[in-house]
PDB file of C-alpha atoms in Angstrom:
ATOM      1  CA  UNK T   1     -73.997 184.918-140.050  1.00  0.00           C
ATOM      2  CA  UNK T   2     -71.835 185.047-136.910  1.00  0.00           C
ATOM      3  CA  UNK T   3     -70.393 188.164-136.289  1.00  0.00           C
ATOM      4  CA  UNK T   4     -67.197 189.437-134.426  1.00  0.00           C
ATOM      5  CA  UNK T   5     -69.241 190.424-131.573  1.00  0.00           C
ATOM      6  CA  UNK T   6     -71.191 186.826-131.325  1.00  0.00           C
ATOM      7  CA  UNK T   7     -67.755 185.484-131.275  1.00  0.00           C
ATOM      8  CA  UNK T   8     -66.386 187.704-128.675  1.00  0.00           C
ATOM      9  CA  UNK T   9     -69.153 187.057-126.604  1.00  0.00           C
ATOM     10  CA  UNK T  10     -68.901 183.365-126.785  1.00  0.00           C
ATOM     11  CA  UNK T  11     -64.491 183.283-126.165  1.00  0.00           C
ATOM     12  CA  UNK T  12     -65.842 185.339-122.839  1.00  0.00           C
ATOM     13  CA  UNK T  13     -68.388 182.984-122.144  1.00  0.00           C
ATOM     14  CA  UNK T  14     -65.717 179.980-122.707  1.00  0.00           C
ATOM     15  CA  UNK T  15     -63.473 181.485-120.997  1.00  0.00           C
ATOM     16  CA  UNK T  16     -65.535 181.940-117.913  1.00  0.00           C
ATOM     17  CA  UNK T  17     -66.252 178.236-118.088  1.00  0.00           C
ATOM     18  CA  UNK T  18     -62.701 177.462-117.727  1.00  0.00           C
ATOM     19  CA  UNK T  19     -61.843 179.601-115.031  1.00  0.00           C
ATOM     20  CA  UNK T  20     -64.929 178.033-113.048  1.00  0.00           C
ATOM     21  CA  UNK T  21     -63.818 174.412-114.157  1.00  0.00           C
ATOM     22  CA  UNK T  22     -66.811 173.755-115.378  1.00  0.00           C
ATOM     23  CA  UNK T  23     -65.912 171.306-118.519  1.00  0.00           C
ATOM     24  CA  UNK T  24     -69.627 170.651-119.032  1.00  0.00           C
ATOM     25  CA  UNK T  25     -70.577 174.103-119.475  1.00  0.00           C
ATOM     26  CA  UNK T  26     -67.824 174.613-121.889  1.00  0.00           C
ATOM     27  CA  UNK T  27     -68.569 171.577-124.450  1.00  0.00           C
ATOM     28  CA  UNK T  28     -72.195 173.049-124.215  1.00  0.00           C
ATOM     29  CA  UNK T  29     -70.957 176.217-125.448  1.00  0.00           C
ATOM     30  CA  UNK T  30     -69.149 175.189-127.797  1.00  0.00           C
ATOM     31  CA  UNK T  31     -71.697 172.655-129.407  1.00  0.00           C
ATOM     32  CA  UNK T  32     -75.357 174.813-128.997  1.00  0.00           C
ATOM     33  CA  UNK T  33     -73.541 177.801-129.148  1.00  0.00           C
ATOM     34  CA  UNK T  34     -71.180 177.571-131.938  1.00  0.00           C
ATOM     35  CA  UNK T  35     -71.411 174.001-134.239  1.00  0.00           C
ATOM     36  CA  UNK T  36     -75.014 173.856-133.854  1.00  0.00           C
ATOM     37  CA  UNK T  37     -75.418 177.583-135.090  1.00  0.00           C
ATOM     38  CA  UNK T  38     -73.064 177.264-137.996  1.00  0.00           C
ATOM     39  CA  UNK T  39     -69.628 178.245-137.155  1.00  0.00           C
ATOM     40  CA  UNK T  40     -67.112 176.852-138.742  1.00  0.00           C
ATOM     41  CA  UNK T  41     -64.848 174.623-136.553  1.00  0.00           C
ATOM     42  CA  UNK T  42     -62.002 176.227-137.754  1.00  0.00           C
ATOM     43  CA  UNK T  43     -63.425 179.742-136.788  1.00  0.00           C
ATOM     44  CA  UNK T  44     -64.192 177.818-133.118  1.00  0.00           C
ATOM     45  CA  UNK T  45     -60.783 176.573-133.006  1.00  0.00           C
ATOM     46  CA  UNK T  46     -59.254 180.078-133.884  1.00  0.00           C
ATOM     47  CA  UNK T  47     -61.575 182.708-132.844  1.00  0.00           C
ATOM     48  CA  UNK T  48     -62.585 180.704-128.859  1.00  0.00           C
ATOM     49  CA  UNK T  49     -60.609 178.852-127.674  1.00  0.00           C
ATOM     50  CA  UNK T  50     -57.218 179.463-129.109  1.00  0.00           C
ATOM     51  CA  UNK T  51     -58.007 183.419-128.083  1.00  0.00           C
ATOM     52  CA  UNK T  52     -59.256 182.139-124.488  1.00  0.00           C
ATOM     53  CA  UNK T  53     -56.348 179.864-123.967  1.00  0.00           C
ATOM     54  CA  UNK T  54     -54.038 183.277-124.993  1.00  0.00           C
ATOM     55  CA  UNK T  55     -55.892 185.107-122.110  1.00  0.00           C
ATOM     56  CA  UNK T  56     -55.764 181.926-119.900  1.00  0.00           C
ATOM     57  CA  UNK T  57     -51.695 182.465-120.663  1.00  0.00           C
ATOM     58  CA  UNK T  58     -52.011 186.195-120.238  1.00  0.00           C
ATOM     59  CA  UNK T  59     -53.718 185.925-116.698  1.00  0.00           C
ATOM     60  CA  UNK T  60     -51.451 182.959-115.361  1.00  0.00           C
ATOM     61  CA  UNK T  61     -48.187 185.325-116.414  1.00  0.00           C
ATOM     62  CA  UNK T  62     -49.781 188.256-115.088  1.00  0.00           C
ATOM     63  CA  UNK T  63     -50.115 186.191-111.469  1.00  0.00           C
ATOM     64  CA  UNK T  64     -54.294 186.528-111.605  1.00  0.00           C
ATOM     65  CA  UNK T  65     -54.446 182.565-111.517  1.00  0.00           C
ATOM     66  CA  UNK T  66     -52.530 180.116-110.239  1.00  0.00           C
ATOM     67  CA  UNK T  67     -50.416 177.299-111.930  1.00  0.00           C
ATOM     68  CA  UNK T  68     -53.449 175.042-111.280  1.00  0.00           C
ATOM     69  CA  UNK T  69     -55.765 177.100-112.406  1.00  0.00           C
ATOM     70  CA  UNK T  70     -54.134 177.254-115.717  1.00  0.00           C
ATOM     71  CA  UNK T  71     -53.590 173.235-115.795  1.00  0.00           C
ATOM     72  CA  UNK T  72     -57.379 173.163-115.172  1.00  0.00           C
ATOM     73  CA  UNK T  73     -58.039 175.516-118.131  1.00  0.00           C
ATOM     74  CA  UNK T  74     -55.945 173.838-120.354  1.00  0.00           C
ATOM     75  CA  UNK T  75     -57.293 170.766-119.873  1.00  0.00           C
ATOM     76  CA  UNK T  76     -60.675 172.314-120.299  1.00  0.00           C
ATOM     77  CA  UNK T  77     -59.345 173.100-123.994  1.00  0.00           C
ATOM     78  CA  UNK T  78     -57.936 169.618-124.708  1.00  0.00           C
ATOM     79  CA  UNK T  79     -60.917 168.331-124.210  1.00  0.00           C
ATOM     80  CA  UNK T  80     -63.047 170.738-126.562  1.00  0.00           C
ATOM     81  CA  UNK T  81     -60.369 169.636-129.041  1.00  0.00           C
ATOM     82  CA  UNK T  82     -60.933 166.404-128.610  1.00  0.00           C
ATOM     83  CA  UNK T  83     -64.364 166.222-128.637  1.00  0.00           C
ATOM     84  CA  UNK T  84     -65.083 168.576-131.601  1.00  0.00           C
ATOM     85  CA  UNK T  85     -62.167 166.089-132.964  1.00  0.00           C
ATOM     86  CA  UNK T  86     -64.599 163.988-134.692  1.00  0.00           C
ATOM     87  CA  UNK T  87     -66.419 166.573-136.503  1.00  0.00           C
ATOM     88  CA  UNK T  88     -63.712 167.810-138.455  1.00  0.00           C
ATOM     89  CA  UNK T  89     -64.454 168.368-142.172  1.00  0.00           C
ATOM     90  CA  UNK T  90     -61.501 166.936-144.336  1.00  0.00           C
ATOM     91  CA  UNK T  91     -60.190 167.474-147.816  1.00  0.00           C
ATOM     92  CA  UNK T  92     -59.650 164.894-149.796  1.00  0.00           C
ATOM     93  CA  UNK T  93     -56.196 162.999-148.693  1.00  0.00           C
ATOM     94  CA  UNK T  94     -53.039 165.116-150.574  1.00  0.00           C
ATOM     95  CA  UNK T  95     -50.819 162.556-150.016  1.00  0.00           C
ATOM     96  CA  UNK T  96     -48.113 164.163-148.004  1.00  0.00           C
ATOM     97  CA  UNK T  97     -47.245 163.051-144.347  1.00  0.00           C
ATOM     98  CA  UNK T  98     -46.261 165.851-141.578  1.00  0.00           C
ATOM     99  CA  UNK T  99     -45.182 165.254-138.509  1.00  0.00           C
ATOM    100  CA  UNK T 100     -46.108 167.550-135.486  1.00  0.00           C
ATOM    101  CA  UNK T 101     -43.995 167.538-132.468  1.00  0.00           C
ATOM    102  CA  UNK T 102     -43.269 169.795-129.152  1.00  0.00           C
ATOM    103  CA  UNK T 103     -39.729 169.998-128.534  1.00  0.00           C
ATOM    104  CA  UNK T 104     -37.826 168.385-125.955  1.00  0.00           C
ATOM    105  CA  UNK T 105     -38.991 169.819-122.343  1.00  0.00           C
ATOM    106  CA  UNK T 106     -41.981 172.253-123.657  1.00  0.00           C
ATOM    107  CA  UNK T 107     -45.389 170.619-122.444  1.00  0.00           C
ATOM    108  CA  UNK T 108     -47.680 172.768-123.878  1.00  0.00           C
ATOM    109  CA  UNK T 109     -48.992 170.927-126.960  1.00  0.00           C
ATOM    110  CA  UNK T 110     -52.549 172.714-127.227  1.00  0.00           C
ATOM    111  CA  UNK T 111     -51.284 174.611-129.978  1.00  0.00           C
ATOM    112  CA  UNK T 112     -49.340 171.668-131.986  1.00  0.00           C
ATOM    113  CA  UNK T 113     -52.195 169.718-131.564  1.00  0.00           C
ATOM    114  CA  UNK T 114     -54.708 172.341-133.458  1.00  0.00           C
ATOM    115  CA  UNK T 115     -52.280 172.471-135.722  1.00  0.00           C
ATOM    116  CA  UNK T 116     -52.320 169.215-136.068  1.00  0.00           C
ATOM    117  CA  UNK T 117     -56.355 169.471-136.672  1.00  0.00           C
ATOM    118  CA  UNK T 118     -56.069 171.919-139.623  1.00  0.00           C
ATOM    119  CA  UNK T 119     -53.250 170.204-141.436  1.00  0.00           C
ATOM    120  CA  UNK T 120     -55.780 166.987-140.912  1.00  0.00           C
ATOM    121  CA  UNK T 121     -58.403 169.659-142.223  1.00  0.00           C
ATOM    122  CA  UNK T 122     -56.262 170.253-145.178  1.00  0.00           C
ATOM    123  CA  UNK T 123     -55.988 166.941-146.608  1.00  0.00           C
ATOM    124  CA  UNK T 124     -52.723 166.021-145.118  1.00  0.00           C
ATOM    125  CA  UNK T 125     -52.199 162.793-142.900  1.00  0.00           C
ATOM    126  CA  UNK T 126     -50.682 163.427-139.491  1.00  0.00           C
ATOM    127  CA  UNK T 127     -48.249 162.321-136.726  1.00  0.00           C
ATOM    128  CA  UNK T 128     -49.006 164.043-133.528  1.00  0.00           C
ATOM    129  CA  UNK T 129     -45.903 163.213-131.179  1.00  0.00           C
ATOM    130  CA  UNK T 130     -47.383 165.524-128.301  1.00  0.00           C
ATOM    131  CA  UNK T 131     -45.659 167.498-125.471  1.00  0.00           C
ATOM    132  CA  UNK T 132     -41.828 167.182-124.813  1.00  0.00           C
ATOM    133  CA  UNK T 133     -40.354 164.913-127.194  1.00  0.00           C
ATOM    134  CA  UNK T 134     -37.205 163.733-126.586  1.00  0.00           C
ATOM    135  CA  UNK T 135     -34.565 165.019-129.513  1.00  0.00           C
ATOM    136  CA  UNK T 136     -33.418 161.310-130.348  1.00  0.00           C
ATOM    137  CA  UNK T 137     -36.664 159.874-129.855  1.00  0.00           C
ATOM    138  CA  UNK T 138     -38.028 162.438-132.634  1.00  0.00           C
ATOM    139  CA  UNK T 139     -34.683 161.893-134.770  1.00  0.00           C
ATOM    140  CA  UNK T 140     -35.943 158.111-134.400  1.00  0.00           C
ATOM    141  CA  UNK T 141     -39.315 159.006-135.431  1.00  0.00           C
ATOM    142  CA  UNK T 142     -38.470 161.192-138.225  1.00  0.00           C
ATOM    143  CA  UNK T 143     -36.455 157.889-139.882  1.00  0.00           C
ATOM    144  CA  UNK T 144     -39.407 155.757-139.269  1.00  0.00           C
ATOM    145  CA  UNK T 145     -42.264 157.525-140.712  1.00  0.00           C
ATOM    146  CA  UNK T 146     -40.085 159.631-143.631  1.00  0.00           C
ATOM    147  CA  UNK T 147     -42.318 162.822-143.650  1.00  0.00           C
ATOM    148  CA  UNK T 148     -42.639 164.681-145.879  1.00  0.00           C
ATOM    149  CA  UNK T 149     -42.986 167.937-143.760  1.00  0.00           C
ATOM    150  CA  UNK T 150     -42.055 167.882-139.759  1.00  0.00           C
ATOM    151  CA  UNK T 151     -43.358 171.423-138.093  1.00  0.00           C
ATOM    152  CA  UNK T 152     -42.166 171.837-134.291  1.00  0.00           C
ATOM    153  CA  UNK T 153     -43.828 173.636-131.446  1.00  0.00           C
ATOM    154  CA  UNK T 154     -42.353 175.985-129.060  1.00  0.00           C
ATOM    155  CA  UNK T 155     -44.237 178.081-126.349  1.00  0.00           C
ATOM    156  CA  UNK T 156     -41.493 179.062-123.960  1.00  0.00           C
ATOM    157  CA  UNK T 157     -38.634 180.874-125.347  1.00  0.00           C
ATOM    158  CA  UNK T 158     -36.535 178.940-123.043  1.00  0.00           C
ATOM    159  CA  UNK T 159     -37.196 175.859-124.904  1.00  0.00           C
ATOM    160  CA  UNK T 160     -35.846 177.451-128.202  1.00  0.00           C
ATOM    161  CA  UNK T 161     -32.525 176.028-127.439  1.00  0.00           C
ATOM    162  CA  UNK T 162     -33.959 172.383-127.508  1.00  0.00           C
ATOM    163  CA  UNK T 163     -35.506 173.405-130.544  1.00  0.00           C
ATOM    164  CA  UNK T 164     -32.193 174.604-132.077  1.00  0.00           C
ATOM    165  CA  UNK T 165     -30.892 170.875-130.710  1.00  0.00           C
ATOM    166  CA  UNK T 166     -33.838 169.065-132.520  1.00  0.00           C
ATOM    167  CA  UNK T 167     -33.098 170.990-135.668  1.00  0.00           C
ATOM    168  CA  UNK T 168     -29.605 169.850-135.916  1.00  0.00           C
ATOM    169  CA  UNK T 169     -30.070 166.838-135.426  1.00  0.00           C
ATOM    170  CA  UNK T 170     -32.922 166.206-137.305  1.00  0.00           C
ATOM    171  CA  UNK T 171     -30.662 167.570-140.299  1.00  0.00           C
ATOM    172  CA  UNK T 172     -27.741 165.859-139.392  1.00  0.00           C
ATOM    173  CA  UNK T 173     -29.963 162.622-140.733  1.00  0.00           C
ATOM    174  CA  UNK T 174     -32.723 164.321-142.989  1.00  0.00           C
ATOM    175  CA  UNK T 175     -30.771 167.195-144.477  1.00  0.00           C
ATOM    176  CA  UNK T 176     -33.517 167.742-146.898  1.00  0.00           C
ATOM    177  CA  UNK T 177     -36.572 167.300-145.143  1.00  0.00           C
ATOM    178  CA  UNK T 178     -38.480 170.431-145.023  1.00  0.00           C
ATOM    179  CA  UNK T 179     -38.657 171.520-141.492  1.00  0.00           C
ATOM    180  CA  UNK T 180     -41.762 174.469-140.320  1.00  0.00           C
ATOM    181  CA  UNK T 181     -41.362 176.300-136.447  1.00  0.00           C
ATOM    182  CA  UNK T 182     -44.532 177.838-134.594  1.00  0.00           C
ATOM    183  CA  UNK T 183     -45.654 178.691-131.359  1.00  0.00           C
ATOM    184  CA  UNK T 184     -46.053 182.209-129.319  1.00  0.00           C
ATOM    185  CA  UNK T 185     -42.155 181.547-128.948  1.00  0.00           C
ATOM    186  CA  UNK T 186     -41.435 183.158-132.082  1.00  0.00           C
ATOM    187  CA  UNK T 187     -44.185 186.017-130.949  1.00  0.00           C
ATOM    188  CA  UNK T 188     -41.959 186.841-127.965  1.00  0.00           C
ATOM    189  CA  UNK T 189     -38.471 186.394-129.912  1.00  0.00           C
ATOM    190  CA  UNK T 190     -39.291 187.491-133.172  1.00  0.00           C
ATOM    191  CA  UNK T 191     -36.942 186.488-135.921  1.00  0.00           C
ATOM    192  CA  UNK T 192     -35.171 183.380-134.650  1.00  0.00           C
ATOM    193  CA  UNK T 193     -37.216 181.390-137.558  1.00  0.00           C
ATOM    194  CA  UNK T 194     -34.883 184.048-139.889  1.00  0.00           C
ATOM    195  CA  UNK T 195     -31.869 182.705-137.505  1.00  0.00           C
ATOM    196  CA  UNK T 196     -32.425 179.048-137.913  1.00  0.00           C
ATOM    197  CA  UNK T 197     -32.971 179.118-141.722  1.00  0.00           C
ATOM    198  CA  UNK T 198     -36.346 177.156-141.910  1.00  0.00           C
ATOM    199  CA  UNK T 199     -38.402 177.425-145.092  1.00  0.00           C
ATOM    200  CA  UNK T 200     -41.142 178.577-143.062  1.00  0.00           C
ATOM    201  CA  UNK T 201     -43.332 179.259-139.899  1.00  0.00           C
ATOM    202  CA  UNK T 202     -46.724 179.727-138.984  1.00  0.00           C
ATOM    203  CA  UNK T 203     -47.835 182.469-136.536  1.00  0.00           C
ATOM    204  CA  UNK T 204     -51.012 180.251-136.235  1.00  0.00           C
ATOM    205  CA  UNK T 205     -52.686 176.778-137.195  1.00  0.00           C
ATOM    206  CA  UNK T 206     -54.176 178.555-140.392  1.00  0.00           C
ATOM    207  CA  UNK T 207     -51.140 180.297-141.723  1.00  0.00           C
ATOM    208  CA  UNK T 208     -49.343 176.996-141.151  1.00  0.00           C
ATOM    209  CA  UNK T 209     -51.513 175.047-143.213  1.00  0.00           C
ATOM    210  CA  UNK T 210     -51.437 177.660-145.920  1.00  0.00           C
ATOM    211  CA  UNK T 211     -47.392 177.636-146.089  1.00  0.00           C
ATOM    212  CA  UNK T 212     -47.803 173.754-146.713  1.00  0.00           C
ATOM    213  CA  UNK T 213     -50.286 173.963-149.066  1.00  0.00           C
ATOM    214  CA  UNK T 214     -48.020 176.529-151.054  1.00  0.00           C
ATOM    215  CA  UNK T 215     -45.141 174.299-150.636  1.00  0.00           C
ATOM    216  CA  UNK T 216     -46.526 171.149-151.796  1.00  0.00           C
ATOM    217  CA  UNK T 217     -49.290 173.212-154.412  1.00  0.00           C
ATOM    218  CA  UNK T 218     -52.228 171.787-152.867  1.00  0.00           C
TER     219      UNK T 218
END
């Protein structure tokens, strides 16, 4: 059984790898130390690297490293992501389509894009637009694909604006599409999910993916 001190020791461990740069060290740490001794990915995903990337965040704002040295942590973290990618487990498919986007201008995507893992997780298939999407291109997007569900990402609070754009417009052409917020955003300006009227928001990847499931009674 892992326990909350195994897990602490391996986020410190992690995050030690990223502040080094050393990518190999990290995927090792990962894999031996976590899949190979039976923790869950989603308990990885949560518990390691999504509380090493808040530190990463923590230390960048707090001027202990540099804007580089955050890049070079972040991409540490997109590529544990990716490669424990292929080791998801999956439900059976639900299915409902959701679409996962970062709004126009905000470039961190790490946390749409675990999001976008534990919807996957959940049964539901998935459109990951990535970082800073353009409002019309999304608009565009959202007409193509007809989702049933589109959840944006916000990090900055000075991207909430182009979020309150991309709502707008997304409901000038989809009034009824269901539309879900997230990102440490909201954490920093709470209750502007209350202001924009969305059905719901997720303060993580897991509580996301439970508000869709109790939406669509999956």
């Amino acid at each position: 059984m892992t326990t909350t001190d195994t897990l602490e020791a391996l986020k410190d461990s992690y995050l030690s790898a990223q502040l080094a740069g050393n990518r190999r060290e990290a995927l090792r740490l990962l894999v031996d130390e976590g899949v190979l001794r039976g923790v869950p990915l989603p308990t990885l995903h949560l518990e390691v690297i999504q509380k090493a990337q808040w530190e990463i965040g923590r230390l960048w704002q707090e001027n202990h490293i540099s804007v580089a040295q955050e890049h070079m942590a972040t991409a540490i973290s997109q590529l544990a992501l990716s490669h424990l990618y292929r080791h998801l487990p999956r439900d059976p498919p639900n299915g409902r389509l959701v679409m996962v986007s970062c709004v126009e201008g905000e470039l961190h995507e790490l946390g749409a894009r675990m999001a976008s893992d534990f919807l996957e997780m959940a049964g539901f298939d998935v459109r990951f637009l990535g970082a800073s999407v353009p409002t019309e291109h999304l608009v565009r997007e959202v007409l193509g694909s007809k989702p049933d569900l589109l959840a944006l990402s916000v990090t900055m609070t000075y991207h909430l604006p182009a979020l309150r754009q991309a709502m707008a417009a997304v409901r000038e052409v989809a009034p009824m599409l269901p539309v879900a917020v997230g990102g440490l955003a909201f954490t920093w300006a709470p209750g502007v999910e209350a202001a924009l009227g969305v059905p719901f928001f997720g303060k993580d990847a897991r509580e996301l993916v439970a508000a869709a499931c109790r939406m669509f009674k999956v």
